Amino acid sequence: MPNNGDLIAAVSTAPGPGALAVVRLSGAGTLNTLARVFRSKKSLEENPRTLIRGRVVDPRDGGTADHALAVWFPGPSSFTGEDSAEIQGHGGSLIPGLVLRLLLDEGARLARPGEFTERAFLNGKLSLDQAEAVAEIVAAESAAEAKIAARTLDGALKEKVSAIFLAMKGAYARLTAVLDFEEEWTPKDADDLLNALKEARESLKSLIDLRKRGRFYRDGLKVVLAGAPNAGKSELFNALLGKKRALVSPVPGTTRDYLTAAVSWGNVRVELVDTAGLREEGGDELEKMGQALALEQMGEADLVLRLRDLTNPERIPTPEAEKGIPGLEVWNKTDLVSTDRGPLPPGLKISAKTGDGLEELKEAALKLLGIQGARIPDIVPNLRQEKAIEESHRLLEEAVASLSSGEPPEICGVLLRRSLDRLGEVTGRVFTEDLLTEVFKRFCLGK
Ligand SMILES: Nc1nc2c(ncn2[C@@H]2O[C@H](COP(=O)(O)OP(=O)(O)OP(=O)(O)O)[C@@H](O)[C@H]2O)c(=O)[nH]1
Ligand SMILES: [Mg+2]
């Protein structure tokens, strides 16, 4: 028997023009409610998991609201684990809402955002990271993000985390068994436990590293173009964009407001930012305001491209904000200098005007950030998962330290228990109401 919640309904497709729309229904009374608004020759009940052609009708007067297909999924072998159904009718701005209205009039309640997926999680159909992947696959804006979300949905992260969780749990069980029966705590017990915990610690560390290496594939990259006025930042911005978006002129101080544009480098989504030129002195009030914005942008960057002009190698001030953020020095305007007049400075050289060296520039930038080639990683925890894994790792480290320093094993037990609880939050083995609210509030309606 399915574990049915109250009856919920929502339009699951995006609003607006579209040939088809899907209205979803899940919970107690799905079949009865569906039968009242959907008339068909073939019985829905006798043909589960089969698309049936019919009419959506207003049960008050029998009037046709739409021609549609409907499918009945008896729980527990459904997405939500409950009795549920879908009506595939016509799209557009009116009909899907009308069909939903009929279901609400028949006693269904409008689903909260993410409520279908939340029920799938609560009924054990999906782990919490898989549930998040459902939202992530919908929100993906690059092939890399979509692939990572799809792999997470496959269970790649869940399997990895579960294996570590079970190993830690096994160690915890042995420890508590010894403590509970007040048996002798031998040096060999301590040794075995220590080894098991160290192994788990290394596994958690490698998960954290996966996030560090892969997070740009997931979250994209913010690259800020910075440099002295006239270095050619706006010219480079336009060249990388393939469009004349920013004003370019020989007047120093042309750019004031910063400009942003989305491009894609390899498989990574990049937000490019063109900023006002930086200089120690001079410039009017507006230019100074622009420079303040530039510094702010540099402070938020994943990478700052510091553009230098080969014909005027003026240095730009190193803003405090940029400290700790990777920077790449790039010499511009190679088309204006000849090597006859002596060697060029070492490092990356480009011409924003002719496009020379731009491919090398992108490659060097990605390499600097550890994004090698086009291989998209399979597993990249999201920010929430990373936090839980890091906390779990920290607590496990404390457990190892406590045990190594000869403290009573009870202390290690407490720390290990807390570490397990944090790790359990990644897949939802351990969860609180607040955690679910945080995860599912990001979903869209009908998911
Ligand atoms: N020949 C040549 N000229 C360039 C190149 N890059 C930029 N310029 C020229 O240099 C001048 C300044 O370029 P911008 O892109 O406006 O410079 P900027 O760094 O954005 O300057 P501000 O917005 O004032 O900070 C313009 O006349 C550009 O055409 C290049 O690679 N080669
Ligand atoms: Mg500019």
Coordinates of C-alpha atoms and ligand atoms in Angstrom, one line a residue:
M1 CA 0.0 0.0 0.0
P2 CA 1.3 3.4 -0.9
N3 CA 1.9 5.9 1.9
N4 CA -0.5 8.6 0.6
G5 CA -0.4 12.2 1.7
D6 CA -3.2 14.6 1.1
L7 CA -4.1 15.2 -2.6
I8 CA -1.9 17.8 -4.3
A9 CA -2.0 19.2 -7.8
A10 CA 0.0 21.6 -9.9
V11 CA 0.8 22.5 -13.5
S12 CA 4.3 21.1 -14.1
T13 CA 5.2 22.7 -17.4
A14 CA 6.3 26.3 -17.8
P15 CA 3.5 28.8 -18.2
G16 CA 3.0 30.5 -21.5
P17 CA 2.7 29.4 -25.1
G18 CA 3.5 25.8 -25.8
A19 CA 1.8 22.9 -27.6
L20 CA 1.3 20.7 -24.6
A21 CA 1.1 21.1 -20.8
V22 CA 1.3 18.6 -18.0
V23 CA -0.9 18.8 -14.9
R24 CA 0.2 16.6 -12.1
L25 CA -1.7 15.0 -9.2
S26 CA -0.5 13.0 -6.3
G27 CA -1.8 11.6 -3.0
A28 CA -4.9 10.1 -1.5
G29 CA -7.9 10.0 -3.8
T30 CA -6.0 10.6 -7.0
L31 CA -7.9 8.1 -9.0
N32 CA -11.4 9.2 -7.9
T33 CA -10.6 12.8 -8.5
L34 CA -9.1 12.1 -11.9
A35 CA -12.1 10.0 -12.8
R36 CA -14.4 12.9 -12.1
V37 CA -12.7 15.4 -14.4
F38 CA -11.5 12.9 -17.1
R39 CA -13.8 10.9 -19.3
S40 CA -12.4 8.1 -21.5
K41 CA -13.6 4.9 -23.2
K42 CA -10.7 2.9 -21.7
S43 CA -10.5 2.6 -18.0
L44 CA -7.7 4.4 -16.3
E45 CA -7.8 2.0 -13.3
E46 CA -7.5 -1.1 -15.5
N47 CA -4.7 0.4 -17.5
P48 CA -2.1 1.7 -15.1
R49 CA 1.0 3.4 -16.4
T50 CA -0.7 3.7 -19.8
L51 CA -1.6 6.9 -21.7
I52 CA -5.3 7.0 -22.2
R53 CA -7.0 9.4 -24.6
G54 CA -10.1 11.2 -23.4
R55 CA -11.7 14.6 -22.5
V56 CA -11.2 16.8 -19.5
V57 CA -14.7 17.8 -18.4
D58 CA -16.2 20.2 -15.9
P59 CA -18.1 17.7 -13.6
R60 CA -20.8 20.3 -12.9
D61 CA -22.2 20.4 -16.4
G62 CA -20.2 17.7 -18.3
G63 CA -18.8 20.4 -20.6
T64 CA -15.5 19.7 -22.4
A65 CA -12.6 21.7 -21.1
D66 CA -9.9 20.1 -23.2
H67 CA -9.0 17.0 -25.2
A68 CA -6.1 15.3 -23.4
L69 CA -4.2 12.2 -22.5
A70 CA -4.1 10.9 -18.9
V71 CA -2.0 8.4 -17.1
W72 CA -2.6 6.7 -13.7
F73 CA 0.4 5.7 -11.6
P74 CA -0.7 3.6 -8.7
G75 CA 1.7 3.9 -5.7
P76 CA 4.1 2.9 -4.5
S77 CA 5.8 2.4 -7.9
S78 CA 5.4 6.0 -9.0
F79 CA 7.7 9.0 -8.9
T80 CA 6.3 10.3 -5.6
G81 CA 5.7 6.8 -4.2
E82 CA 2.1 7.7 -3.8
D83 CA -0.9 7.2 -6.0
S84 CA -0.5 9.8 -8.7
A85 CA -1.5 10.8 -12.2
E86 CA -0.7 13.2 -15.0
I87 CA -2.9 14.9 -17.5
Q88 CA -1.2 15.9 -20.8
G89 CA -3.4 18.5 -22.3
H90 CA -3.0 21.5 -24.5
G91 CA -0.6 24.3 -23.5
G92 CA -1.0 28.0 -23.7
S93 CA -1.8 30.6 -21.1
L94 CA -5.3 29.4 -20.3
I95 CA -6.1 25.7 -20.5
P96 CA -3.6 24.3 -18.1
G97 CA -4.8 26.6 -15.4
L98 CA -8.4 25.7 -16.2
V99 CA -7.6 21.9 -15.8
L100 CA -5.8 22.6 -12.5
R101 CA -8.8 24.7 -11.3
L102 CA -11.2 21.7 -11.9
L103 CA -8.9 19.5 -9.9
L104 CA -8.7 22.0 -7.0
D105 CA -12.5 22.3 -7.1
E106 CA -12.7 18.6 -6.7
G107 CA -10.7 18.8 -3.5
A108 CA -7.0 18.8 -4.4
R109 CA -4.7 21.3 -2.8
L110 CA -2.2 23.4 -4.8
A111 CA 1.2 21.8 -4.3
R112 CA 4.0 23.8 -2.8
P113 CA 7.2 24.3 -4.9
G114 CA 9.1 21.0 -4.9
E115 CA 6.4 19.1 -3.0
F116 CA 6.2 16.2 -5.5
T117 CA 10.0 15.7 -5.2
E118 CA 9.8 16.1 -1.5
R119 CA 7.3 13.3 -1.3
A120 CA 9.5 11.2 -3.5
F121 CA 12.3 11.8 -1.0
L122 CA 10.1 11.1 2.1
N123 CA 8.9 7.9 0.5
G124 CA 12.4 6.7 -0.1
K125 CA 12.2 7.0 -3.9
L126 CA 15.1 9.5 -4.1
S127 CA 18.0 10.4 -1.7
L128 CA 18.2 14.1 -0.8
D129 CA 21.1 14.7 -3.2
Q130 CA 19.1 13.1 -6.0
A131 CA 16.1 15.3 -5.2
E132 CA 18.4 18.3 -5.4
A133 CA 19.6 17.0 -8.8
V134 CA 16.0 17.1 -10.1
A135 CA 16.0 20.8 -9.5
E136 CA 19.5 21.2 -10.8
I137 CA 18.9 19.4 -14.1
V138 CA 15.9 21.8 -14.7
A139 CA 18.0 24.8 -13.8
A140 CA 21.2 23.7 -15.7
E141 CA 22.5 26.4 -18.1
S142 CA 25.5 24.5 -19.5
A143 CA 26.2 21.0 -20.8
A144 CA 28.5 20.5 -17.8
E145 CA 25.9 21.4 -15.2
A146 CA 23.3 19.2 -16.9
K147 CA 25.8 16.3 -17.0
I148 CA 26.7 16.6 -13.3
A149 CA 23.1 16.8 -12.3
A150 CA 22.2 13.7 -14.4
R151 CA 25.1 11.7 -12.8
T152 CA 23.9 12.8 -9.4
L153 CA 20.4 11.7 -10.3
D154 CA 21.9 8.3 -11.4
G155 CA 23.2 8.0 -7.8
A156 CA 26.9 8.6 -8.3
L157 CA 27.3 10.9 -5.3
K158 CA 24.8 8.9 -3.2
E159 CA 26.8 5.7 -3.7
K160 CA 30.1 7.3 -2.8
V161 CA 28.7 9.1 0.3
S162 CA 26.8 6.0 1.4
A163 CA 29.9 3.8 1.2
I164 CA 31.8 6.2 3.5
F165 CA 28.8 6.6 5.8
L166 CA 28.5 2.8 6.2
A167 CA 32.2 2.4 6.9
M168 CA 32.0 5.1 9.6
K169 CA 28.8 3.6 11.0
G170 CA 30.5 0.2 11.2
A171 CA 33.4 1.7 13.2
Y172 CA 30.9 3.5 15.4
A173 CA 29.0 0.3 16.1
R174 CA 32.1 -1.6 17.1
L175 CA 33.2 1.2 19.4
T176 CA 29.8 1.4 21.1
A177 CA 29.6 -2.3 21.5
V178 CA 32.9 -2.3 23.3
L179 CA 31.8 0.6 25.5
D180 CA 28.3 -0.7 26.3
F181 CA 29.5 -4.1 27.4
E182 CA 32.3 -2.4 29.4
E183 CA 34.7 -4.8 27.8
E184 CA 38.4 -4.2 28.0
W185 CA 39.4 -1.5 25.5
T186 CA 42.6 -3.0 24.1
P187 CA 45.3 -1.2 22.2
K188 CA 44.3 -3.3 19.2
D189 CA 40.7 -2.0 19.3
A190 CA 42.1 1.5 19.4
D191 CA 44.4 0.7 16.4
D192 CA 41.6 -0.8 14.3
L193 CA 39.3 2.1 15.0
L194 CA 42.0 4.6 14.2
N195 CA 42.7 3.0 10.9
A196 CA 39.1 2.9 9.9
L197 CA 38.6 6.5 10.8
K198 CA 41.7 7.6 9.0
E199 CA 40.5 5.8 5.9
A200 CA 37.1 7.5 6.1
R201 CA 38.8 10.8 6.6
E202 CA 40.8 10.4 3.4
S203 CA 37.6 9.5 1.5
L204 CA 35.9 12.6 2.8
K205 CA 38.9 14.7 1.8
S206 CA 38.8 13.4 -1.7
L207 CA 35.1 14.3 -2.0
I208 CA 36.0 17.9 -0.9
D209 CA 38.7 17.9 -3.5
L210 CA 36.2 16.9 -6.2
R211 CA 34.2 19.9 -5.2
K212 CA 37.2 22.2 -5.3
R213 CA 38.2 21.0 -8.8
G214 CA 34.7 20.7 -10.2
R215 CA 32.8 23.6 -8.7
F216 CA 33.4 25.8 -11.8
Y217 CA 31.7 23.3 -14.0
R218 CA 28.7 23.6 -11.7
D219 CA 28.6 27.2 -10.6
G220 CA 30.4 28.9 -13.6
L221 CA 33.2 31.3 -13.4
K222 CA 33.4 35.1 -13.0
V223 CA 36.3 36.6 -14.9
V224 CA 37.0 40.3 -14.4
L225 CA 39.0 42.3 -17.0
A226 CA 41.1 44.9 -15.1
G227 CA 43.9 47.3 -16.0
A228 CA 44.9 50.8 -16.6
P229 CA 42.8 53.0 -18.8
N230 CA 43.3 52.4 -22.5
A231 CA 44.9 49.0 -21.9
G232 CA 42.2 47.5 -24.2
K233 CA 39.8 45.9 -21.7
S234 CA 36.7 46.8 -23.6
E235 CA 38.3 45.8 -26.9
L236 CA 39.1 42.4 -25.3
F237 CA 35.6 42.1 -23.8
N238 CA 34.1 42.6 -27.2
A239 CA 36.6 40.2 -28.9
L240 CA 35.8 37.5 -26.3
L241 CA 32.1 38.1 -26.8
G242 CA 32.2 38.2 -30.6
K243 CA 30.1 41.4 -30.5
K244 CA 30.6 45.1 -30.2
R245 CA 29.0 45.4 -26.8
A246 CA 31.3 47.9 -24.9
L247 CA 32.4 51.3 -26.1
V248 CA 36.0 51.3 -27.2
S249 CA 37.9 54.6 -27.6
P250 CA 41.4 56.1 -27.3
V251 CA 40.0 58.4 -24.6
P252 CA 41.3 57.1 -21.3
G253 CA 38.4 56.5 -18.9
T254 CA 35.8 55.4 -21.4
T255 CA 34.3 52.7 -19.3
R256 CA 32.7 53.7 -16.1
D257 CA 29.8 51.4 -15.2
Y258 CA 30.9 47.8 -15.4
L259 CA 29.5 45.5 -18.1
T260 CA 28.8 41.8 -17.9
A261 CA 28.2 39.2 -20.5
A262 CA 27.8 35.4 -20.5
V263 CA 30.2 33.3 -22.6
S264 CA 31.2 29.7 -22.6
W265 CA 34.8 28.6 -22.4
G266 CA 35.1 24.9 -23.1
N267 CA 32.3 23.4 -21.0
V268 CA 32.4 26.1 -18.5
R269 CA 29.9 29.0 -18.2
V270 CA 31.9 32.3 -17.8
E271 CA 30.6 35.6 -16.7
L272 CA 32.9 38.2 -18.2
V273 CA 33.1 41.6 -16.6
D274 CA 34.5 44.7 -18.3
T275 CA 35.5 47.4 -15.8
A276 CA 36.7 51.0 -15.6
G277 CA 40.4 51.6 -16.0
L278 CA 42.4 51.9 -12.7
R279 CA 44.9 54.6 -12.1
E280 CA 46.4 56.2 -9.1
E281 CA 45.6 59.8 -9.9
G282 CA 43.5 61.9 -12.2
G283 CA 40.1 61.2 -13.5
D284 CA 36.9 63.0 -12.7
E285 CA 34.3 62.2 -10.1
L286 CA 32.4 59.8 -12.4
E287 CA 35.6 57.9 -13.3
K288 CA 36.4 57.5 -9.6
M289 CA 33.0 56.1 -9.0
G290 CA 33.7 53.7 -11.9
Q291 CA 37.0 52.6 -10.4
A292 CA 35.3 51.9 -7.1
L293 CA 32.9 49.6 -8.9
A294 CA 35.8 48.0 -10.7
L295 CA 37.6 47.2 -7.4
E296 CA 34.4 45.7 -6.0
Q297 CA 34.0 43.4 -9.1
M298 CA 37.7 42.3 -8.8
G299 CA 37.0 41.4 -5.2
E300 CA 34.2 39.1 -6.3
A301 CA 36.1 37.5 -9.2
D302 CA 37.2 33.9 -9.5
L303 CA 39.9 35.2 -11.8
V304 CA 41.2 38.7 -12.7
L305 CA 42.8 39.2 -16.1
R306 CA 45.2 42.1 -15.5
L307 CA 45.6 43.7 -18.9
R308 CA 48.8 45.6 -19.7
D309 CA 49.5 47.7 -22.7
L310 CA 52.7 46.8 -24.6
T311 CA 52.9 50.4 -25.9
N312 CA 52.4 51.9 -22.5
P313 CA 53.5 49.5 -19.8
E314 CA 51.9 51.5 -17.0
R315 CA 51.2 49.4 -13.9
I316 CA 47.9 49.3 -12.2
P317 CA 47.6 49.5 -8.4
T318 CA 47.0 46.2 -6.7
P319 CA 43.8 46.6 -4.9
E320 CA 43.4 45.0 -1.5
A321 CA 40.2 43.4 -2.7
E322 CA 42.1 41.3 -5.2
K323 CA 44.5 39.8 -2.8
G324 CA 44.1 36.0 -2.7
I325 CA 42.2 35.9 -5.9
P326 CA 44.0 34.3 -8.9
G327 CA 45.3 36.9 -11.3
L328 CA 46.7 36.5 -14.8
E329 CA 48.9 39.2 -16.4
V330 CA 48.2 39.6 -20.1
W331 CA 50.1 41.9 -22.4
N332 CA 47.9 43.5 -25.1
K333 CA 48.4 45.2 -28.5
T334 CA 51.1 42.8 -29.9
D335 CA 50.1 44.1 -33.4
L336 CA 51.6 47.5 -32.5
V337 CA 55.0 46.4 -31.4
S338 CA 57.8 44.7 -33.3
T339 CA 60.4 42.4 -31.8
D340 CA 63.1 44.4 -33.6
R341 CA 63.1 46.9 -30.8
G342 CA 64.1 44.4 -28.2
P343 CA 62.5 41.4 -26.6
L344 CA 58.9 41.5 -25.4
P345 CA 58.1 41.0 -21.7
P346 CA 57.6 37.3 -20.8
G347 CA 54.1 36.0 -20.3
L348 CA 50.9 35.9 -22.2
K349 CA 50.6 38.2 -25.2
I350 CA 47.6 39.0 -27.2
S351 CA 46.1 41.5 -29.6
A352 CA 42.5 42.2 -28.7
K353 CA 42.2 44.0 -32.0
T354 CA 43.3 41.1 -34.3
G355 CA 42.2 38.3 -32.0
D356 CA 45.7 36.9 -31.8
G357 CA 46.4 34.8 -28.7
L358 CA 42.8 34.7 -27.4
E359 CA 42.5 30.9 -27.6
E360 CA 45.8 30.6 -25.6
L361 CA 44.5 33.2 -23.1
K362 CA 41.3 31.1 -22.5
E363 CA 43.4 27.9 -22.1
A364 CA 45.8 29.6 -19.7
A365 CA 43.0 31.0 -17.6
L366 CA 41.3 27.6 -17.3
K367 CA 44.5 25.9 -16.6
L368 CA 45.3 28.3 -13.8
L369 CA 42.0 27.4 -12.1
G370 CA 42.7 23.7 -12.5
I371 CA 40.1 23.2 -15.1
Q372 CA 41.9 20.8 -17.4
G373 CA 40.6 20.0 -20.9
A374 CA 37.0 19.2 -21.7
R375 CA 36.5 16.3 -19.3
I376 CA 33.5 17.1 -17.1
P377 CA 33.7 15.4 -13.7
D378 CA 31.0 13.0 -12.7
I379 CA 30.7 14.0 -9.1
V380 CA 30.7 17.5 -7.9
P381 CA 28.9 18.1 -4.6
N382 CA 26.8 21.3 -4.5
L383 CA 27.4 24.0 -1.9
R384 CA 25.1 22.6 0.7
Q385 CA 26.5 19.1 0.3
E386 CA 30.1 20.5 0.5
K387 CA 29.3 22.3 3.8
A388 CA 28.0 19.1 5.3
I389 CA 30.9 17.0 4.0
E390 CA 33.4 19.6 5.3
E391 CA 31.8 19.7 8.8
S392 CA 31.7 15.9 8.9
H393 CA 35.4 15.8 7.9
R394 CA 36.3 18.4 10.6
L395 CA 34.5 16.4 13.3
L396 CA 36.2 13.2 12.1
E397 CA 39.5 14.8 12.2
E398 CA 38.8 15.7 15.9
A399 CA 37.8 12.2 16.6
V400 CA 41.0 10.9 15.1
A401 CA 43.0 13.4 17.1
S402 CA 41.2 12.5 20.3
L403 CA 41.8 8.8 19.9
S404 CA 45.5 9.3 18.9
S405 CA 46.2 11.4 22.0
G406 CA 44.9 8.7 24.2
E407 CA 41.7 10.4 25.4
P408 CA 39.0 8.1 26.6
P409 CA 37.3 6.4 23.6
E410 CA 33.9 7.8 24.7
I411 CA 35.0 11.2 23.5
C412 CA 35.9 9.8 20.1
G413 CA 32.5 8.1 20.1
V414 CA 30.6 11.4 20.6
L415 CA 32.6 13.2 17.8
L416 CA 32.2 10.3 15.5
R417 CA 28.4 10.3 16.1
R418 CA 28.3 14.0 15.2
S419 CA 30.4 13.5 12.1
L420 CA 28.0 10.8 11.0
D421 CA 25.0 13.0 11.5
R422 CA 26.5 15.7 9.3
L423 CA 27.5 13.3 6.6
G424 CA 24.0 11.8 6.7
E425 CA 22.6 15.1 5.7
V426 CA 24.2 14.9 2.2
T427 CA 21.9 12.0 1.1
G428 CA 19.2 12.7 3.7
R429 CA 19.8 9.6 5.9
V430 CA 19.7 12.2 8.6
F431 CA 17.4 15.3 8.1
T432 CA 15.5 17.9 10.0
E433 CA 12.4 19.9 8.9
D434 CA 14.6 23.0 8.4
L435 CA 16.9 21.1 6.1
L436 CA 14.0 20.0 3.9
T437 CA 12.6 23.5 3.9
E438 CA 16.0 24.9 2.8
V439 CA 16.4 22.3 0.0
F440 CA 12.9 22.3 -1.4
K441 CA 12.2 26.1 -1.3
R442 CA 14.5 26.4 -4.3
F443 CA 12.3 24.2 -6.5
C444 CA 9.8 25.5 -9.0
L445 CA 6.1 24.9 -8.8
G446 CA 5.0 21.5 -10.1
K447 CA 8.4 19.8 -9.5
Ligands
LIG1 N1 46.2 48.3 -32.2 C1 45.5 47.9 -31.2 N2 44.7 48.7 -30.5 C2 44.1 48.3 -29.5 C3 44.1 47.0 -29.0 N3 43.3 46.8 -27.9 C4 42.8 48.0 -27.8 N4 43.2 48.9 -28.7 C5 42.8 50.4 -28.8 O1 43.2 51.0 -27.6 C6 42.2 52.0 -27.3 C7 41.6 51.8 -25.9 O2 40.9 50.6 -25.9 P1 39.7 50.3 -24.9 O3 39.3 48.9 -25.1 O4 38.7 51.3 -25.0 O5 40.5 50.4 -23.5 P2 40.0 50.2 -22.1 O6 41.0 49.4 -21.4 O7 38.6 49.7 -22.1 O8 40.0 51.7 -21.5 P3 39.1 52.4 -20.4 O9 37.7 52.0 -20.6 O10 39.3 53.8 -20.7 O11 39.6 52.0 -19.1 C8 41.2 52.0 -28.4 O12 41.5 52.9 -29.3 C9 41.4 50.6 -28.9 O13 41.0 50.5 -30.3 C10 45.0 46.1 -29.7 O14 45.1 44.9 -29.4 N5 45.7 46.6 -30.8
MG2 MG 36.8 50.3 -21.5

